Amino acid sequence: MSTKEQFPVKYEAPPSPLLIQLMSRLPLSVRRWFGAQVNAPRTELLDARAATGDSTAEVYPVKMSLADGKVWRIGYEFQSEIVALFKEVMNIQYGPEEANAVIENAPEEIRHIVKKDTEKYRKMYEIDCKKGREGEYLKQGLKDRNFMMVVKLENATGGLLLYSPVRIHEDMRKWLAELGPVEWIVLGSSAHTTNIKRVAEQYPQAKIVGSEGAERKLRAAGMSRSFDYYTSEPVTSPRSIAAANAELHGQGAEIISIDGDVVTNAILVLAHKQLLETDVAYGHHDKTQTSWVEKKDWLNDDVWFQRHYFYEQLHGCKCPNGCLPSYRFQFMDENDPLPVAMGINPRRDDRALMAASLRNLLAKDFEQVLGVHFRCIMPADEFRKSIDAAWGWLDETGNPLNSYNLPQ
């Protein structure tokens, strides 16, 4: 583990392998190709139906209507493969020493629970990555839950906007068809591209909004069609986020791109005072847990992975503010070989851009936040405080990101 001190904040990250160091010196076009190949998603996530062939297996445990039926929150359970990502791409080691550090990061009164979490995680870590992806992770209980949000647009066709689509089995496809025609597909993060190729095939008429990095990954996975709108396009371009919002004007949805977020190219959607979010909020502002789980559920068995993730990645010496995983700092560090090798190419200016984008986001009028990773619905005030606590370091002037309802 190496300590990064040239960055505005001090954080820890694993040393980059020799291959990554060598790749970081190649031309940008080669590095972007390499990053797309390494991170190309599979066509669809593996879930209980795909693994067993049982079409009746429950994979959508949550289907919640909000804003008088104008927004839907759909929970989807699938095999998590993040352990393989940590091992193969990010070179994160996990042995007895790392497990003990996770336990010591937890409050003393719950260390017996976190110790069991480390034992489960160690078991997952020791699974061969190839076998894990083929279904061994799922067999051993490594499941995760993501949420797709569905916005009912206020237009003549009663069309739908799918935010961060999950795998759409036939029963979900029929349910969506009853709700309205799918007209928009918005990728909440360039890290959430699995399923997109298949969903785009299921809804060829839908407009797709995402980043160039996400499209490169999907091209590497065999997707042939291009996106319709990109986060990187200038506001005057007919393919920009501004152009997408002009088309959506009056339909009850606004697309918000987080400029400067070179890691996930996060895109949020504001619809009927519900903010739809991906990969921006991680830790809660009180620094005791993630933002993804209600406090009353933090010690439940079914959130063991989220709990372990917090004490491994967000708590202790790895993370300087207790609200972001260390790799979020690493991938914005222009001096680190890993993001450079992946073609991300972070710059110091990106931090100021991202701070301005987040400040603009937090100033908007929304009541609650529906996160792709959230097993809870987060009140707007809690979200604003958590984003400020996580990302305030981006603004080197020390001004807060959150000024909503503060005295002028």
mmCIF file of C-alpha atoms in Angstrom:
data_model
loop_
_atom_site.group_PDB
_atom_site.id
_atom_site.type_symbol
_atom_site.label_atom_id
_atom_site.label_comp_id
_atom_site.label_asym_id
_atom_site.label_seq_id
_atom_site.Cartn_x
_atom_site.Cartn_y
_atom_site.Cartn_z
ATOM 1 C CA MET A 1 0.000 0.000 0.000
ATOM 2 C CA SER A 2 1.448 3.365 -0.986
ATOM 3 C CA THR A 3 0.551 6.752 0.439
ATOM 4 C CA LYS A 4 -0.291 9.503 -2.042
ATOM 5 C CA GLU A 5 0.949 12.843 -0.730
ATOM 6 C CA GLN A 6 1.174 15.056 -3.860
ATOM 7 C CA PHE A 7 -2.615 15.085 -4.133
ATOM 8 C CA PRO A 8 -4.647 17.796 -2.276
ATOM 9 C CA VAL A 9 -5.603 15.146 0.282
ATOM 10 C CA LYS A 10 -3.567 12.240 1.616
ATOM 11 C CA TYR A 11 -4.918 8.782 0.800
ATOM 12 C CA GLU A 12 -3.655 5.215 0.425
ATOM 13 C CA ALA A 13 -3.770 3.046 -2.695
ATOM 14 C CA PRO A 14 -2.135 -0.226 -3.727
ATOM 15 C CA PRO A 15 1.016 0.085 -5.854
ATOM 16 C CA SER A 16 0.422 -0.224 -9.588
ATOM 17 C CA PRO A 17 1.739 -3.378 -11.302
ATOM 18 C CA LEU A 18 4.535 -3.011 -13.851
ATOM 19 C CA LEU A 19 2.113 -3.506 -16.775
ATOM 20 C CA ILE A 20 0.007 -0.547 -15.600
ATOM 21 C CA GLN A 21 3.101 1.615 -15.187
ATOM 22 C CA LEU A 22 4.211 0.776 -18.734
ATOM 23 C CA MET A 23 0.724 1.358 -20.183
ATOM 24 C CA SER A 24 0.563 4.792 -18.564
ATOM 25 C CA ARG A 25 3.397 5.937 -20.864
ATOM 26 C CA LEU A 26 1.648 5.012 -24.130
ATOM 27 C CA PRO A 27 -0.350 7.410 -26.367
ATOM 28 C CA LEU A 28 -3.836 8.356 -25.157
ATOM 29 C CA SER A 29 -5.608 6.521 -27.987
ATOM 30 C CA VAL A 30 -3.873 3.260 -27.018
ATOM 31 C CA ARG A 31 -4.614 3.793 -23.333
ATOM 32 C CA ARG A 32 -8.296 4.411 -24.023
ATOM 33 C CA TRP A 33 -8.436 1.239 -26.105
ATOM 34 C CA PHE A 34 -6.745 -0.675 -23.274
ATOM 35 C CA GLY A 35 -9.129 0.731 -20.657
ATOM 36 C CA ALA A 36 -12.156 -0.206 -22.759
ATOM 37 C CA GLN A 37 -10.883 -3.758 -23.288
ATOM 38 C CA VAL A 38 -10.112 -4.279 -19.599
ATOM 39 C CA ASN A 39 -13.450 -2.871 -18.451
ATOM 40 C CA ALA A 40 -15.735 -4.128 -21.255
ATOM 41 C CA PRO A 41 -18.908 -5.442 -19.601
ATOM 42 C CA ARG A 42 -20.565 -8.748 -20.139
ATOM 43 C CA THR A 43 -23.862 -8.565 -22.026
ATOM 44 C CA GLU A 44 -26.024 -9.085 -18.941
ATOM 45 C CA LEU A 45 -25.532 -9.677 -15.236
ATOM 46 C CA LEU A 46 -25.905 -13.163 -13.835
ATOM 47 C CA ASP A 47 -28.897 -13.543 -11.549
ATOM 48 C CA ALA A 48 -30.904 -16.360 -9.971
ATOM 49 C CA ARG A 49 -32.989 -16.893 -13.119
ATOM 50 C CA ALA A 50 -30.007 -17.016 -15.463
ATOM 51 C CA ALA A 51 -28.014 -19.246 -13.104
ATOM 52 C CA THR A 52 -30.752 -21.817 -12.459
ATOM 53 C CA GLY A 53 -32.975 -21.590 -15.520
ATOM 54 C CA ASP A 54 -35.948 -20.998 -13.226
ATOM 55 C CA SER A 55 -37.938 -18.188 -14.853
ATOM 56 C CA THR A 56 -40.015 -17.767 -11.680
ATOM 57 C CA ALA A 57 -37.054 -16.998 -9.380
ATOM 58 C CA GLU A 58 -37.467 -13.623 -7.683
ATOM 59 C CA VAL A 59 -34.975 -11.100 -9.023
ATOM 60 C CA TYR A 60 -37.064 -7.916 -8.649
ATOM 61 C CA PRO A 61 -37.767 -7.805 -4.883
ATOM 62 C CA VAL A 62 -38.698 -4.101 -4.875
ATOM 63 C CA LYS A 63 -41.154 -2.261 -7.096
ATOM 64 C CA MET A 64 -42.095 1.074 -5.530
ATOM 65 C CA SER A 65 -44.192 3.918 -6.911
ATOM 66 C CA LEU A 66 -43.355 7.521 -5.970
ATOM 67 C CA ALA A 67 -44.508 11.019 -6.951
ATOM 68 C CA ASP A 68 -48.065 9.838 -7.625
ATOM 69 C CA GLY A 69 -46.945 7.100 -10.005
ATOM 70 C CA LYS A 70 -44.659 9.360 -12.037
ATOM 71 C CA VAL A 71 -41.462 7.704 -10.775
ATOM 72 C CA TRP A 72 -40.865 4.022 -10.091
ATOM 73 C CA ARG A 73 -38.028 2.415 -8.156
ATOM 74 C CA ILE A 74 -37.213 -1.142 -9.235
ATOM 75 C CA GLY A 75 -34.842 -3.276 -7.149
ATOM 76 C CA TYR A 76 -32.882 -5.980 -8.945
ATOM 77 C CA GLU A 77 -30.765 -8.719 -7.311
ATOM 78 C CA PHE A 78 -27.763 -10.159 -9.125
ATOM 79 C CA GLN A 79 -24.360 -11.718 -8.658
ATOM 80 C CA SER A 80 -21.824 -9.124 -7.539
ATOM 81 C CA GLU A 81 -18.444 -9.331 -9.263
ATOM 82 C CA ILE A 82 -16.763 -6.400 -7.527
ATOM 83 C CA VAL A 83 -14.314 -8.727 -5.771
ATOM 84 C CA ALA A 84 -12.911 -9.729 -9.169
ATOM 85 C CA LEU A 85 -12.642 -6.061 -10.171
ATOM 86 C CA PHE A 86 -10.742 -5.228 -6.994
ATOM 87 C CA LYS A 87 -8.370 -8.175 -7.497
ATOM 88 C CA GLU A 88 -7.697 -8.038 -11.221
ATOM 89 C CA VAL A 89 -7.886 -4.368 -12.140
ATOM 90 C CA MET A 90 -7.181 -2.454 -8.959
ATOM 91 C CA ASN A 91 -4.649 -4.866 -7.423
ATOM 92 C CA ILE A 92 -6.328 -4.736 -3.999
ATOM 93 C CA GLN A 93 -4.929 -7.518 -1.831
ATOM 94 C CA TYR A 94 -6.897 -9.219 0.936
ATOM 95 C CA GLY A 95 -5.203 -11.438 3.475
ATOM 96 C CA PRO A 96 -5.172 -11.749 7.286
ATOM 97 C CA GLU A 97 -3.514 -8.342 7.712
ATOM 98 C CA GLU A 98 -6.152 -6.573 5.572
ATOM 99 C CA ALA A 99 -8.976 -8.437 7.317
ATOM 100 C CA ASN A 100 -7.665 -7.420 10.732
ATOM 101 C CA ALA A 101 -7.501 -3.780 9.612
ATOM 102 C CA VAL A 102 -11.165 -3.938 8.586
ATOM 103 C CA ILE A 103 -12.115 -5.328 11.997
ATOM 104 C CA GLU A 104 -10.091 -2.674 13.815
ATOM 105 C CA ASN A 105 -11.762 0.088 11.776
ATOM 106 C CA ALA A 106 -15.144 -0.931 13.195
ATOM 107 C CA PRO A 107 -16.432 0.247 16.587
ATOM 108 C CA GLU A 108 -15.449 -2.212 19.302
ATOM 109 C CA GLU A 109 -19.051 -3.148 20.113
ATOM 110 C CA ILE A 110 -19.697 -4.526 16.601
ATOM 111 C CA ARG A 111 -16.304 -6.033 15.803
ATOM 112 C CA HIS A 112 -17.665 -9.542 16.346
ATOM 113 C CA ILE A 113 -20.137 -8.877 13.518
ATOM 114 C CA VAL A 114 -17.520 -7.320 11.231
ATOM 115 C CA LYS A 115 -15.188 -10.259 11.915
ATOM 116 C CA LYS A 116 -17.821 -12.549 10.378
ATOM 117 C CA ASP A 117 -18.072 -10.135 7.435
ATOM 118 C CA THR A 118 -14.319 -10.442 6.834
ATOM 119 C CA GLU A 119 -14.580 -14.241 6.892
ATOM 120 C CA LYS A 120 -17.286 -14.115 4.224
ATOM 121 C CA TYR A 121 -15.287 -11.682 2.138
ATOM 122 C CA ARG A 122 -12.088 -13.719 2.435
ATOM 123 C CA LYS A 123 -14.011 -16.743 1.152
ATOM 124 C CA MET A 124 -15.180 -14.718 -1.862
ATOM 125 C CA TYR A 125 -11.687 -13.311 -2.450
ATOM 126 C CA GLU A 126 -10.191 -16.803 -2.637
ATOM 127 C CA ILE A 127 -12.590 -17.881 -5.415
ATOM 128 C CA ASP A 128 -10.962 -17.980 -8.846
ATOM 129 C CA CYS A 129 -12.238 -14.893 -10.700
ATOM 130 C CA LYS A 130 -13.229 -16.846 -13.818
ATOM 131 C CA LYS A 131 -15.209 -19.385 -11.798
ATOM 132 C CA GLY A 132 -16.679 -16.571 -9.767
ATOM 133 C CA ARG A 133 -18.048 -14.811 -12.848
ATOM 134 C CA GLU A 134 -19.455 -18.107 -14.099
ATOM 135 C CA GLY A 135 -21.671 -18.319 -11.037
ATOM 136 C CA GLU A 136 -19.585 -19.352 -8.058
ATOM 137 C CA TYR A 137 -19.955 -15.925 -6.400
ATOM 138 C CA LEU A 138 -23.742 -16.237 -6.594
ATOM 139 C CA LYS A 139 -23.638 -19.822 -5.337
ATOM 140 C CA GLN A 140 -21.607 -18.661 -2.335
ATOM 141 C CA GLY A 141 -24.070 -15.858 -1.566
ATOM 142 C CA LEU A 142 -22.340 -12.809 -3.059
ATOM 143 C CA LYS A 143 -25.440 -10.946 -4.215
ATOM 144 C CA ASP A 144 -25.977 -7.249 -4.639
ATOM 145 C CA ARG A 145 -29.012 -5.119 -5.325
ATOM 146 C CA ASN A 146 -29.152 -2.206 -7.745
ATOM 147 C CA PHE A 147 -32.125 0.007 -8.458
ATOM 148 C CA MET A 148 -33.407 1.096 -11.844
ATOM 149 C CA MET A 149 -35.607 4.166 -11.803
ATOM 150 C CA VAL A 150 -38.409 4.622 -14.314
ATOM 151 C CA VAL A 151 -39.767 8.103 -15.043
ATOM 152 C CA LYS A 152 -43.189 8.527 -16.628
ATOM 153 C CA LEU A 153 -42.713 11.452 -18.979
ATOM 154 C CA GLU A 154 -45.344 14.137 -19.385
ATOM 155 C CA ASN A 155 -45.704 13.935 -23.141
ATOM 156 C CA ALA A 156 -48.313 12.894 -25.686
ATOM 157 C CA THR A 157 -47.089 9.293 -25.847
ATOM 158 C CA GLY A 158 -46.795 8.724 -22.082
ATOM 159 C CA GLY A 159 -43.217 7.620 -22.726
ATOM 160 C CA LEU A 160 -40.715 6.313 -20.204
ATOM 161 C CA LEU A 161 -37.174 7.270 -19.246
ATOM 162 C CA LEU A 162 -35.118 4.371 -17.845
ATOM 163 C CA TYR A 163 -32.405 5.521 -15.474
ATOM 164 C CA SER A 164 -29.480 3.103 -15.070
ATOM 165 C CA PRO A 165 -31.317 0.063 -16.503
ATOM 166 C CA VAL A 166 -30.987 -3.341 -14.896
ATOM 167 C CA ARG A 167 -31.443 -6.657 -16.680
ATOM 168 C CA ILE A 168 -34.930 -6.675 -18.145
ATOM 169 C CA HIS A 169 -36.465 -10.150 -18.147
ATOM 170 C CA GLU A 170 -39.682 -10.849 -20.030
ATOM 171 C CA ASP A 171 -42.012 -10.147 -17.087
ATOM 172 C CA MET A 172 -40.334 -6.763 -16.497
ATOM 173 C CA ARG A 173 -40.489 -5.988 -20.214
ATOM 174 C CA LYS A 174 -44.250 -6.653 -20.191
ATOM 175 C CA TRP A 175 -44.728 -4.514 -17.085
ATOM 176 C CA LEU A 176 -42.827 -1.624 -18.652
ATOM 177 C CA ALA A 177 -44.867 -1.977 -21.861
ATOM 178 C CA GLU A 178 -48.057 -1.548 -19.828
ATOM 179 C CA LEU A 179 -46.597 1.586 -18.255
ATOM 180 C CA GLY A 180 -45.606 3.182 -21.582
ATOM 181 C CA PRO A 181 -43.102 3.084 -24.451
ATOM 182 C CA VAL A 182 -39.428 3.335 -23.483
ATOM 183 C CA GLU A 183 -38.139 6.527 -25.115
ATOM 184 C CA TRP A 184 -34.961 7.351 -23.168
ATOM 185 C CA ILE A 185 -32.132 5.314 -21.631
ATOM 186 C CA VAL A 186 -29.824 7.269 -19.292
ATOM 187 C CA LEU A 187 -26.592 5.716 -18.025
ATOM 188 C CA GLY A 188 -26.088 6.969 -14.485
ATOM 189 C CA SER A 189 -22.403 6.053 -14.517
ATOM 190 C CA SER A 190 -19.787 4.794 -16.944
ATOM 191 C CA ALA A 191 -19.136 2.080 -14.333
ATOM 192 C CA HIS A 192 -22.684 0.751 -14.829
ATOM 193 C CA THR A 193 -22.641 -0.493 -18.409
ATOM 194 C CA THR A 194 -23.532 -4.145 -17.918
ATOM 195 C CA ASN A 195 -27.028 -4.808 -19.340
ATOM 196 C CA ILE A 196 -26.923 -1.687 -21.554
ATOM 197 C CA LYS A 197 -26.102 -3.524 -24.787
ATOM 198 C CA ARG A 198 -29.055 -5.862 -24.306
ATOM 199 C CA VAL A 199 -31.435 -3.114 -23.143
ATOM 200 C CA ALA A 200 -30.488 -1.013 -26.181
ATOM 201 C CA GLU A 201 -31.374 -3.999 -28.369
ATOM 202 C CA GLN A 202 -34.686 -4.412 -26.581
ATOM 203 C CA TYR A 203 -35.527 -0.729 -27.110
ATOM 204 C CA PRO A 204 -33.856 0.284 -30.392
ATOM 205 C CA GLN A 205 -36.031 3.393 -30.695
ATOM 206 C CA ALA A 206 -34.933 4.800 -27.319
ATOM 207 C CA LYS A 207 -32.450 7.669 -27.176
ATOM 208 C CA ILE A 208 -29.320 6.856 -25.168
ATOM 209 C CA VAL A 209 -27.531 9.365 -22.928
ATOM 210 C CA GLY A 210 -24.058 8.580 -21.592
ATOM 211 C CA SER A 211 -20.341 9.257 -21.762
ATOM 212 C CA GLU A 212 -17.808 8.520 -24.479
ATOM 213 C CA GLY A 213 -15.962 6.277 -22.015
ATOM 214 C CA ALA A 214 -19.085 4.176 -21.456
ATOM 215 C CA GLU A 215 -19.628 3.903 -25.196
ATOM 216 C CA ARG A 216 -16.031 2.736 -25.734
ATOM 217 C CA LYS A 217 -16.549 -0.045 -23.189
ATOM 218 C CA LEU A 218 -19.789 -1.113 -24.850
ATOM 219 C CA ARG A 219 -18.153 -1.064 -28.285
ATOM 220 C CA ALA A 220 -15.522 -3.424 -26.887
ATOM 221 C CA ALA A 221 -18.389 -5.645 -25.692
ATOM 222 C CA GLY A 222 -19.872 -5.759 -29.200
ATOM 223 C CA MET A 223 -22.484 -3.005 -29.104
ATOM 224 C CA SER A 224 -22.825 -1.469 -32.563
ATOM 225 C CA ARG A 225 -25.105 1.538 -32.064
ATOM 226 C CA SER A 226 -23.889 4.927 -30.911
ATOM 227 C CA PHE A 227 -25.249 7.021 -28.094
ATOM 228 C CA ASP A 228 -27.477 9.947 -28.989
ATOM 229 C CA TYR A 229 -26.222 12.413 -26.361
ATOM 230 C CA TYR A 230 -22.829 12.654 -24.621
ATOM 231 C CA THR A 231 -21.598 14.247 -21.412
ATOM 232 C CA SER A 232 -18.453 15.510 -23.174
ATOM 233 C CA GLU A 233 -20.184 17.448 -25.958
ATOM 234 C CA PRO A 234 -20.113 21.287 -25.675
ATOM 235 C CA VAL A 235 -23.441 22.911 -24.830
ATOM 236 C CA THR A 236 -23.861 24.196 -28.392
ATOM 237 C CA SER A 237 -23.653 20.688 -29.868
ATOM 238 C CA PRO A 238 -26.881 18.947 -30.988
ATOM 239 C CA ARG A 239 -25.611 15.867 -29.114
ATOM 240 C CA SER A 240 -24.946 17.583 -25.780
ATOM 241 C CA ILE A 241 -26.749 17.174 -22.468
ATOM 242 C CA ALA A 242 -28.139 20.676 -23.042
ATOM 243 C CA ALA A 243 -29.682 19.465 -26.317
ATOM 244 C CA ALA A 244 -31.170 16.430 -24.563
ATOM 245 C CA ASN A 245 -32.709 18.700 -21.927
ATOM 246 C CA ALA A 246 -34.115 20.963 -24.641
ATOM 247 C CA GLU A 247 -35.890 17.941 -26.089
ATOM 248 C CA LEU A 248 -37.136 16.881 -22.644
ATOM 249 C CA HIS A 249 -38.307 20.394 -21.744
ATOM 250 C CA GLY A 250 -41.782 20.346 -20.222
ATOM 251 C CA GLN A 251 -41.803 16.550 -19.828
ATOM 252 C CA GLY A 252 -40.936 16.466 -16.128
ATOM 253 C CA ALA A 253 -37.300 15.341 -16.305
ATOM 254 C CA GLU A 254 -33.949 17.143 -16.322
ATOM 255 C CA ILE A 255 -30.610 15.428 -17.010
ATOM 256 C CA ILE A 256 -27.667 16.661 -14.907
ATOM 257 C CA SER A 257 -24.107 15.787 -15.892
ATOM 258 C CA ILE A 258 -21.357 16.049 -13.289
ATOM 259 C CA ASP A 259 -18.605 17.794 -15.260
ATOM 260 C CA GLY A 260 -15.102 16.950 -14.131
ATOM 261 C CA ASP A 261 -16.066 13.492 -12.872
ATOM 262 C CA VAL A 262 -13.573 11.720 -15.112
ATOM 263 C CA VAL A 263 -13.954 8.451 -13.192
ATOM 264 C CA THR A 264 -17.640 7.559 -13.515
ATOM 265 C CA ASN A 265 -18.913 10.468 -15.654
ATOM 266 C CA ALA A 266 -21.908 10.568 -13.319
ATOM 267 C CA ILE A 267 -25.276 11.601 -14.731
ATOM 268 C CA LEU A 268 -28.228 12.347 -12.461
ATOM 269 C CA VAL A 269 -31.852 12.959 -13.346
ATOM 270 C CA LEU A 270 -34.225 15.289 -11.525
ATOM 271 C CA ALA A 271 -37.837 14.225 -12.016
ATOM 272 C CA HIS A 272 -40.866 15.381 -10.008
ATOM 273 C CA LYS A 273 -38.568 16.509 -7.142
ATOM 274 C CA GLN A 274 -36.974 13.043 -6.995
ATOM 275 C CA LEU A 275 -33.208 13.087 -7.621
ATOM 276 C CA LEU A 276 -31.959 9.907 -9.305
ATOM 277 C CA GLU A 277 -28.283 9.247 -8.483
ATOM 278 C CA THR A 278 -25.414 6.892 -9.302
ATOM 279 C CA ASP A 279 -21.861 6.741 -7.884
ATOM 280 C CA VAL A 280 -21.770 10.183 -6.290
ATOM 281 C CA ALA A 281 -22.801 9.425 -2.698
ATOM 282 C CA TYR A 282 -20.842 6.790 -0.789
ATOM 283 C CA GLY A 283 -20.422 7.487 2.921
ATOM 284 C CA HIS A 284 -22.939 9.155 5.222
ATOM 285 C CA HIS A 285 -21.905 12.592 6.470
ATOM 286 C CA ASP A 286 -21.734 11.343 10.069
ATOM 287 C CA LYS A 287 -18.966 8.938 8.926
ATOM 288 C CA THR A 288 -20.435 5.894 10.664
ATOM 289 C CA GLN A 289 -21.754 3.977 7.627
ATOM 290 C CA THR A 290 -22.531 4.211 3.917
ATOM 291 C CA SER A 291 -25.324 6.385 2.568
ATOM 292 C CA TRP A 292 -26.889 3.323 0.995
ATOM 293 C CA VAL A 293 -28.459 1.710 4.064
ATOM 294 C CA GLU A 294 -30.838 2.976 6.738
ATOM 295 C CA LYS A 295 -29.246 3.210 10.168
ATOM 296 C CA LYS A 296 -31.716 0.735 11.645
ATOM 297 C CA ASP A 297 -30.573 -1.874 9.080
ATOM 298 C CA TRP A 298 -26.809 -1.353 9.345
ATOM 299 C CA LEU A 299 -26.174 -4.500 11.390
ATOM 300 C CA ASN A 300 -28.483 -6.758 9.377
ATOM 301 C CA ASP A 301 -27.015 -9.877 7.791
ATOM 302 C CA ASP A 302 -28.214 -8.962 4.293
ATOM 303 C CA VAL A 303 -26.056 -5.824 4.178
ATOM 304 C CA TRP A 304 -22.840 -7.533 5.257
ATOM 305 C CA PHE A 305 -21.093 -6.640 2.007
ATOM 306 C CA GLN A 306 -21.962 -2.932 2.259
ATOM 307 C CA ARG A 307 -20.786 -2.949 5.890
ATOM 308 C CA HIS A 308 -17.505 -4.641 4.966
ATOM 309 C CA TYR A 309 -17.042 -2.223 2.061
ATOM 310 C CA PHE A 310 -17.387 0.734 4.425
ATOM 311 C CA TYR A 311 -14.858 -0.495 6.982
ATOM 312 C CA GLU A 312 -12.441 -1.598 4.282
ATOM 313 C CA GLN A 313 -12.646 1.310 1.830
ATOM 314 C CA LEU A 314 -14.182 4.359 3.551
ATOM 315 C CA HIS A 315 -12.983 4.144 7.132
ATOM 316 C CA GLY A 316 -9.526 4.406 8.638
ATOM 317 C CA CYS A 317 -6.252 5.463 7.023
ATOM 318 C CA LYS A 318 -7.239 4.673 3.404
ATOM 319 C CA CYS A 319 -9.778 7.481 3.252
ATOM 320 C CA PRO A 320 -9.016 10.961 4.599
ATOM 321 C CA ASN A 321 -12.638 12.040 5.057
ATOM 322 C CA GLY A 322 -14.579 8.859 5.856
ATOM 323 C CA CYS A 323 -17.005 9.444 3.010
ATOM 324 C CA LEU A 324 -15.289 8.208 -0.173
ATOM 325 C CA PRO A 325 -13.515 4.965 -1.087
ATOM 326 C CA SER A 326 -9.808 5.435 -1.637
ATOM 327 C CA TYR A 327 -10.055 4.556 -5.321
ATOM 328 C CA ARG A 328 -12.220 7.633 -5.941
ATOM 329 C CA PHE A 329 -9.244 9.777 -4.902
ATOM 330 C CA GLN A 330 -6.823 7.559 -6.816
ATOM 331 C CA PHE A 331 -8.722 7.817 -10.100
ATOM 332 C CA MET A 332 -8.721 11.629 -9.926
ATOM 333 C CA ASP A 333 -4.996 11.773 -9.203
ATOM 334 C CA GLU A 334 -3.085 12.896 -12.295
ATOM 335 C CA ASN A 335 0.103 11.435 -10.802
ATOM 336 C CA ASP A 336 -1.226 7.889 -10.370
ATOM 337 C CA PRO A 337 -0.404 5.404 -13.196
ATOM 338 C CA LEU A 338 -3.670 3.417 -12.933
ATOM 339 C CA PRO A 339 -6.184 6.047 -14.154
ATOM 340 C CA VAL A 340 -3.650 7.278 -16.722
ATOM 341 C CA ALA A 341 -3.160 3.727 -18.055
ATOM 342 C CA MET A 342 -6.932 3.297 -18.347
ATOM 343 C CA GLY A 343 -7.178 6.385 -20.535
ATOM 344 C CA ILE A 344 -9.039 8.399 -17.894
ATOM 345 C CA ASN A 345 -6.360 11.095 -17.928
ATOM 346 C CA PRO A 346 -7.338 13.092 -14.813
ATOM 347 C CA ARG A 347 -6.295 16.750 -14.625
ATOM 348 C CA ARG A 348 -6.141 19.193 -11.756
ATOM 349 C CA ASP A 349 -8.740 21.358 -13.543
ATOM 350 C CA ASP A 350 -11.240 18.498 -13.350
ATOM 351 C CA ARG A 351 -11.480 18.942 -9.596
ATOM 352 C CA ALA A 352 -12.641 22.541 -9.903
ATOM 353 C CA LEU A 353 -15.100 21.563 -12.647
ATOM 354 C CA MET A 354 -16.556 18.801 -10.509
ATOM 355 C CA ALA A 355 -16.850 21.086 -7.489
ATOM 356 C CA ALA A 356 -18.820 23.605 -9.581
ATOM 357 C CA SER A 357 -21.072 20.858 -10.964
ATOM 358 C CA LEU A 358 -21.817 19.455 -7.517
ATOM 359 C CA ARG A 359 -22.505 22.935 -6.167
ATOM 360 C CA ASN A 360 -24.999 23.457 -9.002
ATOM 361 C CA LEU A 361 -26.578 20.067 -8.287
ATOM 362 C CA LEU A 362 -27.026 20.705 -4.566
ATOM 363 C CA ALA A 363 -28.647 24.077 -5.269
ATOM 364 C CA LYS A 364 -31.500 22.407 -7.161
ATOM 365 C CA ASP A 365 -34.906 21.847 -5.588
ATOM 366 C CA PHE A 366 -35.464 18.177 -4.762
ATOM 367 C CA GLU A 367 -37.129 16.383 -1.877
ATOM 368 C CA GLN A 368 -35.359 13.048 -1.734
ATOM 369 C CA VAL A 369 -32.728 10.949 -3.469
ATOM 370 C CA LEU A 370 -33.168 7.557 -5.116
ATOM 371 C CA GLY A 371 -29.738 6.005 -5.572
ATOM 372 C CA VAL A 372 -28.850 3.065 -7.769
ATOM 373 C CA HIS A 373 -26.998 1.562 -4.783
ATOM 374 C CA PHE A 374 -29.385 2.892 -2.123
ATOM 375 C CA ARG A 375 -31.452 0.382 -0.170
ATOM 376 C CA CYS A 376 -33.108 3.389 1.395
ATOM 377 C CA ILE A 377 -34.565 6.658 0.154
ATOM 378 C CA MET A 378 -32.359 9.507 1.348
ATOM 379 C CA PRO A 379 -33.825 12.856 2.430
ATOM 380 C CA ALA A 380 -32.473 15.784 0.414
ATOM 381 C CA ASP A 381 -30.823 17.452 3.418
ATOM 382 C CA GLU A 382 -28.930 14.268 4.368
ATOM 383 C CA PHE A 383 -27.752 13.884 0.785
ATOM 384 C CA ARG A 384 -26.529 17.486 0.567
ATOM 385 C CA LYS A 385 -24.559 17.138 3.793
ATOM 386 C CA SER A 386 -23.069 13.812 2.673
ATOM 387 C CA ILE A 387 -21.969 15.165 -0.708
ATOM 388 C CA ASP A 388 -20.376 18.176 0.951
ATOM 389 C CA ALA A 389 -18.552 15.917 3.422
ATOM 390 C CA ALA A 390 -17.371 13.574 0.656
ATOM 391 C CA TRP A 391 -16.414 16.034 -2.062
ATOM 392 C CA GLY A 392 -15.723 19.335 -0.306
ATOM 393 C CA TRP A 393 -11.970 18.815 -0.802
ATOM 394 C CA LEU A 394 -12.449 19.416 -4.551
ATOM 395 C CA ASP A 395 -12.771 23.157 -3.908
ATOM 396 C CA GLU A 396 -9.332 24.219 -2.768
ATOM 397 C CA THR A 397 -10.695 27.618 -1.682
ATOM 398 C CA GLY A 398 -12.487 25.884 1.187
ATOM 399 C CA ASN A 399 -15.959 27.119 0.220
ATOM 400 C CA PRO A 400 -18.750 24.606 0.959
ATOM 401 C CA LEU A 401 -20.457 22.847 -1.922
ATOM 402 C CA ASN A 402 -23.808 22.981 -0.211
ATOM 403 C CA SER A 403 -25.382 26.418 0.079
ATOM 404 C CA TYR A 404 -29.026 25.331 -0.196
ATOM 405 C CA ASN A 405 -31.224 27.343 2.153
ATOM 406 C CA LEU A 406 -28.183 28.928 3.821
ATOM 407 C CA PRO A 407 -28.409 32.638 4.684
ATOM 408 C CA GLN A 408 -27.053 34.795 1.858
#
